[in-house]
Tab-separated table of C-alpha atoms and ligand atoms in Angstrom:
chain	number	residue	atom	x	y	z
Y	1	UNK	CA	97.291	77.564	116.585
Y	2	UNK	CA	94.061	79.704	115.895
Y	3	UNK	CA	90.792	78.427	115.350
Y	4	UNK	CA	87.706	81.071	113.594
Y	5	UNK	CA	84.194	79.564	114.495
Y	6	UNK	CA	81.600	81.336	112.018
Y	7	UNK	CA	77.911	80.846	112.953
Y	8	UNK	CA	75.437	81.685	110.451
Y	9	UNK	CA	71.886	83.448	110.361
Y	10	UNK	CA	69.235	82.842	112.593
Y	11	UNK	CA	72.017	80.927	115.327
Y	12	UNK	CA	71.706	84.380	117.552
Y	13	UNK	CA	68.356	82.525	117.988
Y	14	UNK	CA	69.439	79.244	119.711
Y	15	UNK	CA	67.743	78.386	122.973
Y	16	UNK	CA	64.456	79.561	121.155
Y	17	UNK	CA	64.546	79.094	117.800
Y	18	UNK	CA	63.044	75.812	116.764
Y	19	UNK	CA	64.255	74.012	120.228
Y	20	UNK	CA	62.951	70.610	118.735
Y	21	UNK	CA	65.327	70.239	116.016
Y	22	UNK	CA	68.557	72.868	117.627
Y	23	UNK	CA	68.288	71.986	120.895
Y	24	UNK	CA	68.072	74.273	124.290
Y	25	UNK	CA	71.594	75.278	124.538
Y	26	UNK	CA	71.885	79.389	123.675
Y	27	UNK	CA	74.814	80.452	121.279
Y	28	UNK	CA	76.424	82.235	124.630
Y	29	UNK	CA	76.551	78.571	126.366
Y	30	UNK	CA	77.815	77.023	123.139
Y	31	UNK	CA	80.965	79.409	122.970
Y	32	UNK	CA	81.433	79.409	126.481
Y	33	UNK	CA	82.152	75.804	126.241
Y	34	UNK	CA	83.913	75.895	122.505
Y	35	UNK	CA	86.273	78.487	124.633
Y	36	UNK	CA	86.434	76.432	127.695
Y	37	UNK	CA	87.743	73.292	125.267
Y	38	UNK	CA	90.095	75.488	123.015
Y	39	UNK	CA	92.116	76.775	126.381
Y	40	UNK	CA	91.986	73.228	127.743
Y	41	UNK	CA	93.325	72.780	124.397
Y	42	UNK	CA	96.072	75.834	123.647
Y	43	UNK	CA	94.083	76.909	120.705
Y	44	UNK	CA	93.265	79.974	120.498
Y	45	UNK	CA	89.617	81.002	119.022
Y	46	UNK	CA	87.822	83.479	117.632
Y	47	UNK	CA	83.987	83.388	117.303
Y	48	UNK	CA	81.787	85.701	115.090
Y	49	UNK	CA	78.157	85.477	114.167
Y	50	UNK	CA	76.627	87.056	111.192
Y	51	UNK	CA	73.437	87.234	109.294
Y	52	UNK	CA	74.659	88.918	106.533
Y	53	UNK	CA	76.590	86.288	103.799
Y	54	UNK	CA	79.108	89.478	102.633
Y	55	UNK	CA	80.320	89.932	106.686
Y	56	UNK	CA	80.609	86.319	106.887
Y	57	UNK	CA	82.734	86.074	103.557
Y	58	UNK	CA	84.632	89.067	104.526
Y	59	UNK	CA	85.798	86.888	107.681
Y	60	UNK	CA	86.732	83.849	105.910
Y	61	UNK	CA	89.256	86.613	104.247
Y	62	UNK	CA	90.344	88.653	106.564
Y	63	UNK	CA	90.524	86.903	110.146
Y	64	UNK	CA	94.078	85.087	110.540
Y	65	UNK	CA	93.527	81.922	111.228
Y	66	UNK	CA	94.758	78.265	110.952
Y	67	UNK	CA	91.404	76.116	110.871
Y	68	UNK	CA	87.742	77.305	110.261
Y	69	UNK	CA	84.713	76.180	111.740
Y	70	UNK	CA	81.902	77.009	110.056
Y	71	UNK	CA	78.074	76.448	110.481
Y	72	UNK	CA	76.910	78.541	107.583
Y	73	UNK	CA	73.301	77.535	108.742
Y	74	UNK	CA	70.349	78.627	105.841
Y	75	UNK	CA	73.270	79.791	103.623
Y	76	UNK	CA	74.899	75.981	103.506
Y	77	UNK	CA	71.902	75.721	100.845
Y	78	UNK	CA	72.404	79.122	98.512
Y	79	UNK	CA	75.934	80.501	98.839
Y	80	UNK	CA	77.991	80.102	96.168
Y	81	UNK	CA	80.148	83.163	97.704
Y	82	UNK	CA	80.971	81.375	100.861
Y	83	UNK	CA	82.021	78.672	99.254
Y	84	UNK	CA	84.205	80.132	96.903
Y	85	UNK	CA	85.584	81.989	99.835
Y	86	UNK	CA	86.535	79.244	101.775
Y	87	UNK	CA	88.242	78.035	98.355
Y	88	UNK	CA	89.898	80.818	97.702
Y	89	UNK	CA	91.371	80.947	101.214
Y	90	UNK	CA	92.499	77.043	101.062
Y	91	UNK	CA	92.667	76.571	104.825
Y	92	UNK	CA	91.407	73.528	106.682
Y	93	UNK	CA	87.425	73.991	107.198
Y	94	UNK	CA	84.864	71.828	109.165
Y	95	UNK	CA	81.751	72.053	108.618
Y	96	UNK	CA	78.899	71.817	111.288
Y	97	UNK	CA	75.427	71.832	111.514
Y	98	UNK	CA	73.582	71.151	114.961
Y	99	UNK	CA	70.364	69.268	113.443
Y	100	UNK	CA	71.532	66.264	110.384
Y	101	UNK	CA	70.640	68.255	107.099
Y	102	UNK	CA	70.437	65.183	105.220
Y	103	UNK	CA	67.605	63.604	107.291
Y	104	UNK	CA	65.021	66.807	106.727
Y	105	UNK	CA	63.451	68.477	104.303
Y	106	UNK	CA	64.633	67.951	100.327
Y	107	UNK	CA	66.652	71.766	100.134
Y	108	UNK	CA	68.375	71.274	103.296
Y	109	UNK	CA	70.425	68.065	102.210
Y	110	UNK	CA	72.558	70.214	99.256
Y	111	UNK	CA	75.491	71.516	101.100
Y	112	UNK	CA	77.186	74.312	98.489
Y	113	UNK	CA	80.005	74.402	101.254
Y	114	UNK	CA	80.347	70.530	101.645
Y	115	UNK	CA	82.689	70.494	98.246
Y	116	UNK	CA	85.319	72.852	99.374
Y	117	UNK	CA	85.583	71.577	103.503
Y	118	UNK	CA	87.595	69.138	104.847
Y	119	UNK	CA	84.370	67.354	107.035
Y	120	UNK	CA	81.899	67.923	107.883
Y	121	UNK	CA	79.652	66.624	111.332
Y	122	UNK	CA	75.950	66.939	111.206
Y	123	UNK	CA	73.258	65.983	113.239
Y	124	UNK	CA	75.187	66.028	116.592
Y	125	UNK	CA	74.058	69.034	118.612
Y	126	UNK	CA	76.430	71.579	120.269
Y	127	UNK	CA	78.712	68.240	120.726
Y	128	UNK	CA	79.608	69.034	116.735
Y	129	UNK	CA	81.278	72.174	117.841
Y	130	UNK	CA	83.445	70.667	119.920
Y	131	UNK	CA	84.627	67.963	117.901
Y	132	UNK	CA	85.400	70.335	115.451
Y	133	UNK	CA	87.838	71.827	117.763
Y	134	UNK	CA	89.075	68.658	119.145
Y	135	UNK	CA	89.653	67.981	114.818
Y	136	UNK	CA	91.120	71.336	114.246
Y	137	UNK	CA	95.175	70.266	114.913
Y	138	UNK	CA	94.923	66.612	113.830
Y	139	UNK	CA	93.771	68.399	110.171
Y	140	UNK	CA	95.807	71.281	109.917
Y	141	UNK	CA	98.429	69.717	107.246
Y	142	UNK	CA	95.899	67.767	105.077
E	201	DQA	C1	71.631	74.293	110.382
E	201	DQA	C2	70.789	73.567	109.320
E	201	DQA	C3	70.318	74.523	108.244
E	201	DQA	O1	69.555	73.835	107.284
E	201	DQA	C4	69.473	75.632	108.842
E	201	DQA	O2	69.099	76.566	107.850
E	201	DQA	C5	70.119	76.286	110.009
E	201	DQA	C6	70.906	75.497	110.955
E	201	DQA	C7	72.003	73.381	111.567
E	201	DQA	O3	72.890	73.764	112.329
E	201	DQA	O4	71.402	72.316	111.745
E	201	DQA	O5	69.919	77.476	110.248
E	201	DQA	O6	72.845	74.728	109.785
């Protein structure tokens, strides 16, 4: 099985951005060890990071996949388009977010993407991403 993991703007930034509320951990050391846990696992996965909502919409599309992981970061809170993407695609979809959006500030605890996921882990750390994968097969038939 194949796995897409979409981060979303500003998670280039991880290891500086914000280290209070996202933690240390660069995006590089994140998908080394989302890799390192999808081989231990015989899933195969892809990883792409965009700032841009149309390249991240046009992935949801296009990749072939089985089960997508998505931290759609600032646009969890504005994008209609990746949400109607990941409807339109009707794959399994967890949904992660390193800091827990419903314990900060008013805007952050609408998810547009929450409606149309399967899960959705928040407020975990890197740790979300790999319980997403760890998730992905046990989901792929619901
Ligand atoms: C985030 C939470 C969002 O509110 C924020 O805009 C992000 C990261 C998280 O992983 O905690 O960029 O998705």
């Amino acid at each position: 099985m194949k796995i897409l993991v979409i981060h979303g703007p500003n998670l280039n930034l991880l290891g500086q951005r914000e280290p209070d509320i996202y933690g240390s951990m660069t995006l590089s050391e994140i998908n080394r060890r989302i890799q390192a846990l999808a081989a231990e696992l015989g899933i195969e996965a892809a990883i792409f990071q965009s700032n841009s909502e149309g390249d991240i919409v046009d992935a949801i599309q296009q990749e072939v996949y089985d089960v997508l992981i998505i931290n759609p970061a600032a646009y969890t809170h504005t994008s209609v388009a990746i949400r109607d993407a990941i409807a339109a695609v009707d794959r399994p979809a967890i949904e992660v977010h390193l800091s827990n959006i419903h314990k900060r500030e008013e805007f952050r605890r609408t998810s547009y993407i929450s409606g149309v996921v399967t899960g959705q882990i928040s407020g975990l750390g890197a740790e979300g991403y790999l319980l997403a994968v760890q998730a992905s097969p046990k989901i792929l038939n619901r």
